[in-house]
Coordinates of C-alpha atoms and ligand atoms in Angstrom, one line a residue:
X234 CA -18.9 -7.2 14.1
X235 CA -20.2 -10.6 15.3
X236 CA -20.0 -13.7 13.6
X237 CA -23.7 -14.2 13.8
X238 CA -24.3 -16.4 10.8
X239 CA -25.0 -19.3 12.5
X240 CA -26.1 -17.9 16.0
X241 CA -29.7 -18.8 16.7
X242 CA -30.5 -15.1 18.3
X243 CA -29.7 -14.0 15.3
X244 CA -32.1 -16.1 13.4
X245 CA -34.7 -15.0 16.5
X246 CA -34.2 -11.3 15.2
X247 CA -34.9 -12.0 11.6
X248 CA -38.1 -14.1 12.3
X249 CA -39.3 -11.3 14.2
X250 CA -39.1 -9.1 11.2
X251 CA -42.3 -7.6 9.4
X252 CA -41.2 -7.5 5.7
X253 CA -44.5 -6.0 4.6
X254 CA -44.3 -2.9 7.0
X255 CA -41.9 -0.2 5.8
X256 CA -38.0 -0.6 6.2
X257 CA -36.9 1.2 9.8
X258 CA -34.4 3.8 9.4
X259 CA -32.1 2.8 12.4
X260 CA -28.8 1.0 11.8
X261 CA -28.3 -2.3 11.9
X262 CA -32.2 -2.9 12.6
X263 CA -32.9 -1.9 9.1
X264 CA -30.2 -4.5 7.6
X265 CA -31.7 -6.7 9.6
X266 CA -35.0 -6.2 7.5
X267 CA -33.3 -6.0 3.8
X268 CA -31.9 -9.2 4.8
X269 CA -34.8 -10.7 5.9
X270 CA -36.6 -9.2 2.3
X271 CA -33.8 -10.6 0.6
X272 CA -34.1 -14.2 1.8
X273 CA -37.3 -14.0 0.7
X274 CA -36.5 -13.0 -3.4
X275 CA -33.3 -15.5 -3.0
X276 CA -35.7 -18.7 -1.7
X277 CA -38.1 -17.5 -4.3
X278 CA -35.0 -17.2 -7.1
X279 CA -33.8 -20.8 -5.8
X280 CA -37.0 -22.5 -6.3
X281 CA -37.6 -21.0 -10.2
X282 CA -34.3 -22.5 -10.8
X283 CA -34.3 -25.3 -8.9
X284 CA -31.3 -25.4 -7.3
X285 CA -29.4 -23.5 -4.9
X286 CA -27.8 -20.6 -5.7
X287 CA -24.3 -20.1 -5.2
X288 CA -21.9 -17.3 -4.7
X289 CA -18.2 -16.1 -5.2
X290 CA -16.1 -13.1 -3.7
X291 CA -12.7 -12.1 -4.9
X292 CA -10.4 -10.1 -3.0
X293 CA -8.1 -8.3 -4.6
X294 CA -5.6 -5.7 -2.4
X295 CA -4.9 -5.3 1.4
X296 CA -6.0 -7.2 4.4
X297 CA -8.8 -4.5 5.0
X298 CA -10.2 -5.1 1.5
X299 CA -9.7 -9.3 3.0
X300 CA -12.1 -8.7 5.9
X301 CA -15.0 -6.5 4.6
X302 CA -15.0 -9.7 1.9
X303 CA -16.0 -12.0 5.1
X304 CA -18.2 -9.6 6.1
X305 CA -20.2 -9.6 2.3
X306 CA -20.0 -13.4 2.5
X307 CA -21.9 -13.2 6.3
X308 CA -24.6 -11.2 4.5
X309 CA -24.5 -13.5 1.3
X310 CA -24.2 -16.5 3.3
X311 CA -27.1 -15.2 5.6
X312 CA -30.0 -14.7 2.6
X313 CA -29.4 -17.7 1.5
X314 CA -26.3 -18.1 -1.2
X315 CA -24.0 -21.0 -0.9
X316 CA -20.2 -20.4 -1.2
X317 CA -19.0 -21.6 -4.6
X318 CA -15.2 -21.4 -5.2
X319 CA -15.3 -21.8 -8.7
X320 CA -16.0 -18.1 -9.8
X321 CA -17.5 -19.2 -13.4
X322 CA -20.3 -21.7 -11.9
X323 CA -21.2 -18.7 -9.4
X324 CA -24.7 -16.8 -9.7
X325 CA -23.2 -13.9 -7.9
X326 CA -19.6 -13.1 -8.2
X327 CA -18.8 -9.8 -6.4
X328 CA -14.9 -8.1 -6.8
X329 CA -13.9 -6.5 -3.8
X330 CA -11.5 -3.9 -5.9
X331 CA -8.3 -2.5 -4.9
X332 CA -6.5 0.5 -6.4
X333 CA -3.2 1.8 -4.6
X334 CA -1.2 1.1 -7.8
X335 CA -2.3 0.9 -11.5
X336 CA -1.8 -2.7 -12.1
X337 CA -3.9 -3.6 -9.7
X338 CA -7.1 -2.0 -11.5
X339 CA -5.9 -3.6 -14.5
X340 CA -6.4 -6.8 -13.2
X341 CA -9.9 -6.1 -12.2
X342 CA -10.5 -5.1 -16.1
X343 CA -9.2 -7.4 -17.4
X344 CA -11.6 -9.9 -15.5
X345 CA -14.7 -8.1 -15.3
X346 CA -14.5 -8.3 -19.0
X347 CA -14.7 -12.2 -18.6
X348 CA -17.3 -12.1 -16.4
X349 CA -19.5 -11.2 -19.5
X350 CA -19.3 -14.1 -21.2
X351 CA -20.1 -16.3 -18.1
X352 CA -23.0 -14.1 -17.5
X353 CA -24.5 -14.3 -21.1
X354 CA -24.8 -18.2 -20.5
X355 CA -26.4 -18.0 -16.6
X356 CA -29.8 -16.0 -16.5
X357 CA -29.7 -16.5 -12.7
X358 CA -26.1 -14.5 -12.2
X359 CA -25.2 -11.3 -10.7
X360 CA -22.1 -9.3 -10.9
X361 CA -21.8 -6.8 -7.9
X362 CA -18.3 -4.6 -8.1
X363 CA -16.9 -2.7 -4.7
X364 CA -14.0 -1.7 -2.9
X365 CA -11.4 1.4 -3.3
X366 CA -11.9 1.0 -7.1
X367 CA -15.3 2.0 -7.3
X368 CA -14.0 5.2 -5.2
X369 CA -12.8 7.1 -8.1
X370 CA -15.0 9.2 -10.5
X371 CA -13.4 8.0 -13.6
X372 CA -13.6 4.5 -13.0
X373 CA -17.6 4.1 -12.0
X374 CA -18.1 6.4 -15.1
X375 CA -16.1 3.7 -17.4
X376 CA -18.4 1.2 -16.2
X377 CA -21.4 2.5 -16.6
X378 CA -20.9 2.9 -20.0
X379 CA -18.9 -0.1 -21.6
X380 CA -19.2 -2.4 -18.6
X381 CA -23.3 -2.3 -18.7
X382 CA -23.7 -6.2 -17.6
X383 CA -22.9 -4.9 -13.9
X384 CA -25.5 -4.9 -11.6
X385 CA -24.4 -3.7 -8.6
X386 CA -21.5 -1.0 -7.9
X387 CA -20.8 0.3 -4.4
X388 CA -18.1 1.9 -2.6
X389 CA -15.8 1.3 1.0
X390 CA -18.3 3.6 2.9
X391 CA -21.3 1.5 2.7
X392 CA -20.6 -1.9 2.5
X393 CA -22.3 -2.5 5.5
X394 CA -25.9 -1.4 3.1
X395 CA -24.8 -4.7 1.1
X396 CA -28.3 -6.3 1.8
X397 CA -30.0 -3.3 1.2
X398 CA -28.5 -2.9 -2.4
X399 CA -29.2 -6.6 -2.9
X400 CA -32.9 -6.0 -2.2
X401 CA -32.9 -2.6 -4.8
X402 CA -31.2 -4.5 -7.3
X403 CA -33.6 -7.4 -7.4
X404 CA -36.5 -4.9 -7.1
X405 CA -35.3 -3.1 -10.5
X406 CA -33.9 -4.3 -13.1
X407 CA -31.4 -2.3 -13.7
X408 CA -27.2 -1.5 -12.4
X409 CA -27.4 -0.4 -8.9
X410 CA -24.5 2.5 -7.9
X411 CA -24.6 3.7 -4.5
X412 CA -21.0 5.5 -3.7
X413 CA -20.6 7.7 -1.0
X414 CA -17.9 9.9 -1.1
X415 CA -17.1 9.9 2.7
X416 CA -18.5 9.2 5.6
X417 CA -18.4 9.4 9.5
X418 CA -20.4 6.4 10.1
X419 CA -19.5 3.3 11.5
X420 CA -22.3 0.5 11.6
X421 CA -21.6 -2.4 14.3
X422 CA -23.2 -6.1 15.0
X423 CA -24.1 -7.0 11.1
X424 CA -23.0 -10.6 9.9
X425 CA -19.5 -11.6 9.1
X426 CA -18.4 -14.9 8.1
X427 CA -14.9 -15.6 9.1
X428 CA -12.1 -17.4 6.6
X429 CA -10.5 -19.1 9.3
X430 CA -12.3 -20.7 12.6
X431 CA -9.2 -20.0 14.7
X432 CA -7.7 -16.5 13.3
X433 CA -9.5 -13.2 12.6
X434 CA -8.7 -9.7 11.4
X435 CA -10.7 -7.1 13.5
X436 CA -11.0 -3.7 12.6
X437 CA -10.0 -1.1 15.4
X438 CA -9.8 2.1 12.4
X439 CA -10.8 2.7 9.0
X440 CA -9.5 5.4 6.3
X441 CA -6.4 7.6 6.9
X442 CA -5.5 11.0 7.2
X443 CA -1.8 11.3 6.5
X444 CA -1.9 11.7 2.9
X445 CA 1.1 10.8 1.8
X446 CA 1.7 12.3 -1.5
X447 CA 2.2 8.9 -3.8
X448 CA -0.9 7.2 -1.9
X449 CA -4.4 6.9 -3.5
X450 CA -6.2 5.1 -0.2
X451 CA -7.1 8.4 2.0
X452 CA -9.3 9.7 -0.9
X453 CA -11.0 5.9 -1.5
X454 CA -11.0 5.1 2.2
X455 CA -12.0 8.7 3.5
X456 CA -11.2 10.2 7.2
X457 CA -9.7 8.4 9.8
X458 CA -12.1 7.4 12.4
X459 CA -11.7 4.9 15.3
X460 CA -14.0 1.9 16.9
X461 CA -14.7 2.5 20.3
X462 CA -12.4 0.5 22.2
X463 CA -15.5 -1.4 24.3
X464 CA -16.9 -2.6 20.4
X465 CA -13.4 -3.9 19.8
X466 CA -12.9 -5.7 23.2
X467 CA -16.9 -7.1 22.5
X468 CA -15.7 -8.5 19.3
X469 CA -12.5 -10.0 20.1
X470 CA -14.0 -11.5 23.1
X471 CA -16.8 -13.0 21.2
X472 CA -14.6 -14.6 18.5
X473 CA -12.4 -15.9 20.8
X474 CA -15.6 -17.8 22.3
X475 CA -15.9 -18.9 19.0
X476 CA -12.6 -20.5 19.1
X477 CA -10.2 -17.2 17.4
X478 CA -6.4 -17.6 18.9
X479 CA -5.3 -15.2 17.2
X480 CA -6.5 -11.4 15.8
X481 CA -4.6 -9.4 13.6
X482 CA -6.0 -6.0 14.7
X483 CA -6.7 -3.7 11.1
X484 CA -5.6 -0.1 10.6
X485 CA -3.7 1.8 8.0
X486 CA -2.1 3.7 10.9
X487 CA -2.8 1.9 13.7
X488 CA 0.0 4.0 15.8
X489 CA -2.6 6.8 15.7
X490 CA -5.5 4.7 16.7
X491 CA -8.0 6.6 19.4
X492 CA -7.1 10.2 18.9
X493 CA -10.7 11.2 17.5
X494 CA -12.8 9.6 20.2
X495 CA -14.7 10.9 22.5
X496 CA -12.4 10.1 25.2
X497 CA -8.8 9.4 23.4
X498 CA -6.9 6.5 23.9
X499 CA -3.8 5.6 22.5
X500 CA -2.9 2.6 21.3
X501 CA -0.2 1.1 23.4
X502 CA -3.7 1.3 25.8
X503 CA -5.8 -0.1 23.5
X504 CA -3.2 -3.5 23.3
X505 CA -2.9 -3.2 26.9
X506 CA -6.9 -4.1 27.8
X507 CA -6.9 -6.7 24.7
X508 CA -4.0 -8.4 26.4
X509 CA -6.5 -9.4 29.3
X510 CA -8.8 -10.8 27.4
X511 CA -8.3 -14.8 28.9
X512 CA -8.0 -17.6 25.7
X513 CA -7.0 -15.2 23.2
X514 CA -3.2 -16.1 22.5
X515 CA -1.4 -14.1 19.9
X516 CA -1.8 -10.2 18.7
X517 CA -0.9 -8.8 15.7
X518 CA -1.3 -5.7 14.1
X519 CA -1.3 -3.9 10.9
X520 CA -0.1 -1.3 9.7
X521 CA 2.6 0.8 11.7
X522 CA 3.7 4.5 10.6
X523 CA 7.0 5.3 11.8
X524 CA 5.8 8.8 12.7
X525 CA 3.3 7.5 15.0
X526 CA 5.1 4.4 16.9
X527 CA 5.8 5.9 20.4
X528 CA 8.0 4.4 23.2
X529 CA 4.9 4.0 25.2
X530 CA 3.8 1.1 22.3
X531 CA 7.7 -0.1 22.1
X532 CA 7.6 -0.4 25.8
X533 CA 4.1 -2.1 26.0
X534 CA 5.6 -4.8 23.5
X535 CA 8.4 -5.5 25.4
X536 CA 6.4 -6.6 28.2
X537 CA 3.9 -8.5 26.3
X538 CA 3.2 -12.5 26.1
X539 CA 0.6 -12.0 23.7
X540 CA 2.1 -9.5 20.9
X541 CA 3.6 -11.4 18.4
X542 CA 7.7 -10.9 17.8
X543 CA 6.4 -8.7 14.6
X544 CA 6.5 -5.6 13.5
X545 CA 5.8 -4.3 9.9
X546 CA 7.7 -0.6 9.6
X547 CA 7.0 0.5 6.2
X548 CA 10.3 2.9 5.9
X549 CA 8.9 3.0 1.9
X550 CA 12.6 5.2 1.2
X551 CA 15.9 5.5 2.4
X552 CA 16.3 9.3 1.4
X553 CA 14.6 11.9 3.8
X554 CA 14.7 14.1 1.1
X555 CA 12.2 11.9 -0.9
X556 CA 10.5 11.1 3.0
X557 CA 10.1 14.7 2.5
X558 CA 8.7 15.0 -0.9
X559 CA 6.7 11.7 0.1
X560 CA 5.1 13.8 2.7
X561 CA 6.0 11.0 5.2
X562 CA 7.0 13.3 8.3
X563 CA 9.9 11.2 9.3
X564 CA 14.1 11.2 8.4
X565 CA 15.9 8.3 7.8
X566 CA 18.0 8.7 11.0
X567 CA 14.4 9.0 13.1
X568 CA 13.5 5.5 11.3
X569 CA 17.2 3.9 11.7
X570 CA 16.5 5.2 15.6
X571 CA 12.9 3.5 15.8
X572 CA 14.4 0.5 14.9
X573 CA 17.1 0.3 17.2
X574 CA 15.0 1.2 20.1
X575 CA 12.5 -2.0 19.2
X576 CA 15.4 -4.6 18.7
X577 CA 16.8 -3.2 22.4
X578 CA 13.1 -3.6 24.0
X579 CA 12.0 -7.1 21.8
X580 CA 15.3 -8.6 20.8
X581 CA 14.2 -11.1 18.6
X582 CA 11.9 -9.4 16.5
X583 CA 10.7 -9.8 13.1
X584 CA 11.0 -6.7 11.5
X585 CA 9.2 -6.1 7.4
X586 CA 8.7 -3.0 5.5
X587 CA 7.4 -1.8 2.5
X588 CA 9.9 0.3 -0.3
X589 CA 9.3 2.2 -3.1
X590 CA 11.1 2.9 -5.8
X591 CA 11.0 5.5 -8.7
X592 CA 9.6 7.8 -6.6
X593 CA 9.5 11.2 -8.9
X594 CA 12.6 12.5 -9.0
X595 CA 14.6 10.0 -6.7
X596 CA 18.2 9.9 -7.7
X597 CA 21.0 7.3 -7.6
X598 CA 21.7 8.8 -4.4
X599 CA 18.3 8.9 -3.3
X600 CA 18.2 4.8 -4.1
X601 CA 21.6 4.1 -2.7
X602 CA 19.5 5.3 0.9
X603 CA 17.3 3.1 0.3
X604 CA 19.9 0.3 -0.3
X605 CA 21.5 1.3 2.8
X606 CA 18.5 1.5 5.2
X607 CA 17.9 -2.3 3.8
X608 CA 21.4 -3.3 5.1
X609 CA 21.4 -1.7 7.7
X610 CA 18.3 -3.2 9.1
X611 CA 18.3 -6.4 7.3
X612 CA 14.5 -7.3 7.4
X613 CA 12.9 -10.5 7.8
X614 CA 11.3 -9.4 4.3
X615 CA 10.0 -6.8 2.4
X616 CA 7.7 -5.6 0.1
X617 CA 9.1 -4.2 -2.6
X618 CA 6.9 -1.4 -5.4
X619 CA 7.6 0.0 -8.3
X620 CA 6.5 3.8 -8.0
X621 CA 2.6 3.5 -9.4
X622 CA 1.5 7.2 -10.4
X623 CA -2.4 7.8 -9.0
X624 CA -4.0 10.2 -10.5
X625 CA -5.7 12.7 -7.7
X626 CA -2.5 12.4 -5.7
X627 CA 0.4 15.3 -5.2
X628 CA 2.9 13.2 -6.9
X629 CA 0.9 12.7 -10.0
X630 CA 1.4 16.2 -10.7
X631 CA 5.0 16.5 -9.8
X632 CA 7.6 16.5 -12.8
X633 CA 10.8 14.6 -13.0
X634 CA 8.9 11.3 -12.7
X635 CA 11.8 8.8 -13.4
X636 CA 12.4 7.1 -16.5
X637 CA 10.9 3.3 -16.7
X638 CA 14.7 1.9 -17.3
X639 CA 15.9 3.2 -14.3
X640 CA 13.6 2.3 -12.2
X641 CA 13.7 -1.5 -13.0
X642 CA 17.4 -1.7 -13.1
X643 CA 17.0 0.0 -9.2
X644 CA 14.1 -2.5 -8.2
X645 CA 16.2 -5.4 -9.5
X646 CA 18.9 -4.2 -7.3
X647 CA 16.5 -3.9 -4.3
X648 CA 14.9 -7.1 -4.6
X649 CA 17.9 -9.1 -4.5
X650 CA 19.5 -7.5 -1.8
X651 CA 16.4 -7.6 0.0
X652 CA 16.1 -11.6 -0.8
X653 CA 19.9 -12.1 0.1
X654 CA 19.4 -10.8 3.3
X655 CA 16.3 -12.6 4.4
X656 CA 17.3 -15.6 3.2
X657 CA 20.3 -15.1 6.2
X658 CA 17.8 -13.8 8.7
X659 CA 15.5 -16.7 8.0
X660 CA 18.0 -19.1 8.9
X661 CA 19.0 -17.8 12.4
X662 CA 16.3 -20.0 13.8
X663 CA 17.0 -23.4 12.8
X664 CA 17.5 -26.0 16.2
X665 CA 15.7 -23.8 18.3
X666 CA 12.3 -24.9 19.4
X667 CA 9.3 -22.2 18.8
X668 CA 5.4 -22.2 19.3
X669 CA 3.9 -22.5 15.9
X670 CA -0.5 -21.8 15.3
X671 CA -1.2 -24.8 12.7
X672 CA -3.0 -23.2 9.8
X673 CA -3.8 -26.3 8.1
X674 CA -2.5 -29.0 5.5
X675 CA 0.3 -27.9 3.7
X676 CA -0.9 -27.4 -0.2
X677 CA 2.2 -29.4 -1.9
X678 CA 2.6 -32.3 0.7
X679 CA -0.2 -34.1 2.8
X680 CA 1.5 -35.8 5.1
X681 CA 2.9 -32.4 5.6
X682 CA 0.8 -29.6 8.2
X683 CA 1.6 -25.4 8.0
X684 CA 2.0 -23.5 10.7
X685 CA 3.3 -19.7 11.6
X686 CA 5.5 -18.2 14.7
X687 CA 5.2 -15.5 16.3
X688 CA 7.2 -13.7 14.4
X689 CA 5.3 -14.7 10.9
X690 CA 7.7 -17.1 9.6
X691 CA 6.1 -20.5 7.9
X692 CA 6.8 -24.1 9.4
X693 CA 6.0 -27.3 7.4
X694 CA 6.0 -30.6 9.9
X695 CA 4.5 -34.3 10.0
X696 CA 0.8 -33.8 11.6
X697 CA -2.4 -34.4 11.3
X698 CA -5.7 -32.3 10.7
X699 CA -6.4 -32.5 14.5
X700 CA -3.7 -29.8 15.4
X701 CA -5.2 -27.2 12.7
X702 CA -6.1 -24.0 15.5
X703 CA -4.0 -25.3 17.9
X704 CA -0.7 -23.6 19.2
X705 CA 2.3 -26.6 19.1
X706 CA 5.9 -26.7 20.1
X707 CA 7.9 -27.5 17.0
X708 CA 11.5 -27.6 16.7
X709 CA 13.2 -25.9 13.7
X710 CA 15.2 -29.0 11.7
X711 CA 16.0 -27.2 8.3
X712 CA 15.7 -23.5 7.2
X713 CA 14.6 -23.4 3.3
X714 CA 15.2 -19.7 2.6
X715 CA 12.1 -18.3 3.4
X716 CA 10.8 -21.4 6.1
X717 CA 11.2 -24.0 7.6
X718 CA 10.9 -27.7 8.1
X719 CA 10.5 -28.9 11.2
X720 CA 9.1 -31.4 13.7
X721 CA 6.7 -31.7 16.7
X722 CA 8.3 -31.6 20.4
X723 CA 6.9 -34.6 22.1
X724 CA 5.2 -33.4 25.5
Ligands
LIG130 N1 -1.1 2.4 5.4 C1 -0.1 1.6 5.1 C2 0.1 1.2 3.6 C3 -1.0 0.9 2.8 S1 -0.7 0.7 1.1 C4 1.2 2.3 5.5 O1 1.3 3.5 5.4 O2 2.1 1.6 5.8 C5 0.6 -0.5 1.1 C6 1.9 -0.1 0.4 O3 1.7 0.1 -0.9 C7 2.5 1.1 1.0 O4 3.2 0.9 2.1 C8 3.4 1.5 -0.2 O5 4.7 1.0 -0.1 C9 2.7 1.0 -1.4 N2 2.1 2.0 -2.2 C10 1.1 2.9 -1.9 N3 0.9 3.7 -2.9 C11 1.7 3.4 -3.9 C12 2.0 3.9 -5.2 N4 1.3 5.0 -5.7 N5 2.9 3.3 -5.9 C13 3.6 2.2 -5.5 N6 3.4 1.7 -4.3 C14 2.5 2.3 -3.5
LIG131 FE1 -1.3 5.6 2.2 FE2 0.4 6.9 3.8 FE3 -2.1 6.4 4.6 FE4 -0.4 4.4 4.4 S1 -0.3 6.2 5.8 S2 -2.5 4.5 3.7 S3 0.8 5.0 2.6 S4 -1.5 7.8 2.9
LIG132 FE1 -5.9 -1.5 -2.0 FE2 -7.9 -0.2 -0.7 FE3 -6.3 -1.8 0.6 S1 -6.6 0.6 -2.4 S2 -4.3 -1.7 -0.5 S3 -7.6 -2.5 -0.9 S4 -7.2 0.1 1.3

């Protein structure tokens, strides 16, 4: 995906474009044209109201769900809407949806319902609705009929049609659903606009096939399928021309990254040919299965400069009988191993996770593993869920599902022995000097700029808005829990 918004070859390709002849069926050329149509009805909606029109895109869920959002705004941004932050004074306010537990779609309700209002008072506004939501049957079919102010409602296969919904929607006048429920298809080189000029998420799989049994986002995100590893290098090396640092490469399982191509490559070899690329400084990468993480990847980090001291290891339970009934295909032992065998290959690691609890049928004893994987490991943090049931999955079905009580007197437990602990970890760091990327001005304090390490953890220092991008040398004065404040090392 390129950030082409404000490349001039790009605006070559869309002047070449014959609007009046017949939309080509080849991907991306026949984006190309529905966004060249739809700059067309937007200048001609701008000048009947005679302003310009603006737009808004929530995010709500993971940091997959974070970059198809800049790639919406590339397309918005491209026919012709102006970013507005302000989602009431918006004319198109599009929720990218999540739905992995049930308070997330909630949420989404709960504002879409507002959006109503707004929208009886601004004859110029759209609402489009997308994301893993809009994968499930029920949910679409709740829409449609008490949610009837929508006009636009697509799924996580087709995002990349965004233009070409825009230009059916403004053609009819009526709601515009286009879900597909899988797909093999993965559409390179459209627009994406990116949230930060010097970091960027970049794709290397989408959906999953592991299935665990608790987990909704295999049946809204479809099969796994895996970018070739040329469009991945393409991409980075393009962004970092652009002035990126720093990619967080996106996957729910990027441990099994490769194994459907053509030709198969792992991912340990994947990190290895990104690590070339010259000017881009730090790698990330999201998410990890503890299945999947081989000694070939534990190795390849421990010889890296550019992999950041990171690594997020959902363990999700402590009890491999509930791994088990989670369908998560690894004991606690294989985990507690994994673990040891990073910290001996990348000492100072950061190491996070995600838990679970209330799980159906997790006992005392079943927590009390989880409890004891936590001190055991002590984690830099963790994210910590109360069992959500979702409705299509195994564990919807299965009995014994914990009573509410129990499960927040266990979470309480868990989160404060989670907090205890990283609170300690935290504070290892202070009076050492590390390299920090400046992310910008701190929100509370000026005079004050942010920063991140390697290994994830927040700085707050004196600065100025000329370091933002930049990687610095800052040395750790005081450790606040969960960062730190510190100051710059004069070169
Ligand atoms: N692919 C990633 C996780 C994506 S979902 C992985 O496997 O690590 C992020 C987290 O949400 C999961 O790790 C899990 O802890 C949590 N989660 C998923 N489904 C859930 C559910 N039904 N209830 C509560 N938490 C859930
Ligand atoms: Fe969900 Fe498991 Fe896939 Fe992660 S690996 S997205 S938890 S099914
Ligand atoms: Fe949510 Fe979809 Fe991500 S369900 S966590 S936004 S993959």
């Amino acid at each position: 995906m390129i950030d082409r918004t404000k490349n001039e070859e790009f605006e070559k390709i869309l002047e070449m474009i014959d609007i009046t002849k017949p939309a080509p069926a080849e991907e991306p050329q026949r984006q190309y044209y529905f966004i060249a149509k739809a700059r067309e009805y937007v200048a001609e909606k701008v000048r009947e109201a005679g302003r310009p029109l603006t737009f808004c895109v929530t995010t709500f869920g993971c940091q997959m769900n974070a970059r198809d959002s800049e790639k919406l705004t590339g397309i918005l941004e491209q026919i012709g809407y102006q970013e507005e932050a302000d989602e009431e004074k918006a004319d198109f306010v599009i929720y990218n949806t999540c739905t992995v537990r049930e308070n997330a779609n909630q949420r989404v309700y709960g504002r879409i319902g507002q959006l109503n209002r707004v929208k009886r008072q601004n004859p110029h506004m759209l609402v489009g609705l997308c994301g893993c939501m809009m994968q499930e049957t029920a949910v679409v079919e709740k829409l449609k009929k008490s949610y009837r102010f929508v006009d636009l409602i697509f799924g996580t296969h087709n995002i990349y049609k965004f233009a070409e919904l825009i230009v059916t929607r403004m053609e009819s006048e009526r709601m515009v659903i286009d879900i597909w429920k899988d797909t093999d298809k993965i559409v390179e080189d459209l627009p994406s606009e990116r949230k930060f000029s010097f970091k960027s998420g970049v794709n290397i799989m989408f959906g999953c096939n592991n299935f665990c049994s608790y987990c909704i986002v295999p049946y809204v995100r479809g099969r796994e399928r895996s970018r070739s590893p040329k469009d991945i290098i393409r991409e980075i090396e393009e962004l970092v021309s652009d002035g990126v640092v720093e990619i967080m490469l996106l996957g729910q399982n990027v441990n099994s990254y490769g194994k459907t191509l053509d030709v198969p490559m792992s991912f340990a070899e994947l990190l290895q040919e990104i690590e070339k690329i010259e000017g881009l400084e730090r790698i990330r990468f999201m998410t990890s299965h503890p299945k999947d993480l081989s000694d070939e990847l534990i190795e390849v980090m421990g010889n890296s400069k550019k992999i950041c001291k990171h690594l997020h290891l959902p363990f999700q339970s402590g009890s491999t009988r509930i791994l088990d009934q989670m369908n998560r295909r690894y004991t606690k032992e294989h985990y507690l191993g994994l673990v040891d065998k990073i910290r001996a290959a990348v000492p100072d690691i950061s190491l996070t996770t995600d838990i679970i609890v209330g799980f159906p049928g997790e006992t005392e004893e079943d927590f009390l593993e989880t409890l004891d994987v936590v001190r055991k490991v002590r984690y830099d943090s963790a994210f910590t869920f109360i069992y959500s049931k979702r409705t299509g999955t195994p564990a919807a079905a299965m009995e014994e599902q914990t009573p509410e009580a129990v499960v927040k007197d266990r979470f309480n437990r868990l989160l404060s022995e989670v907090q205890k602990i990283s609170s300690e970890v935290c504070s290892v760091y202070a009076n050492t000097v590390q390299g920090v990327l400046v992310e910008g001005v701190n929100d509370h304090d000026g005079s004050l700029m942010t920063g991140r390490m390697s290994n994830n953890l927040l700085v707050h220092f004196p600065g100025d808005e000329s370091l933002i991008g930049k990687i610095i040398d800052v040395e750790l004065k005081e450790c606040k829990g969960f960062y730190y404040i510190g100051e710059m090392v004069k070169k």
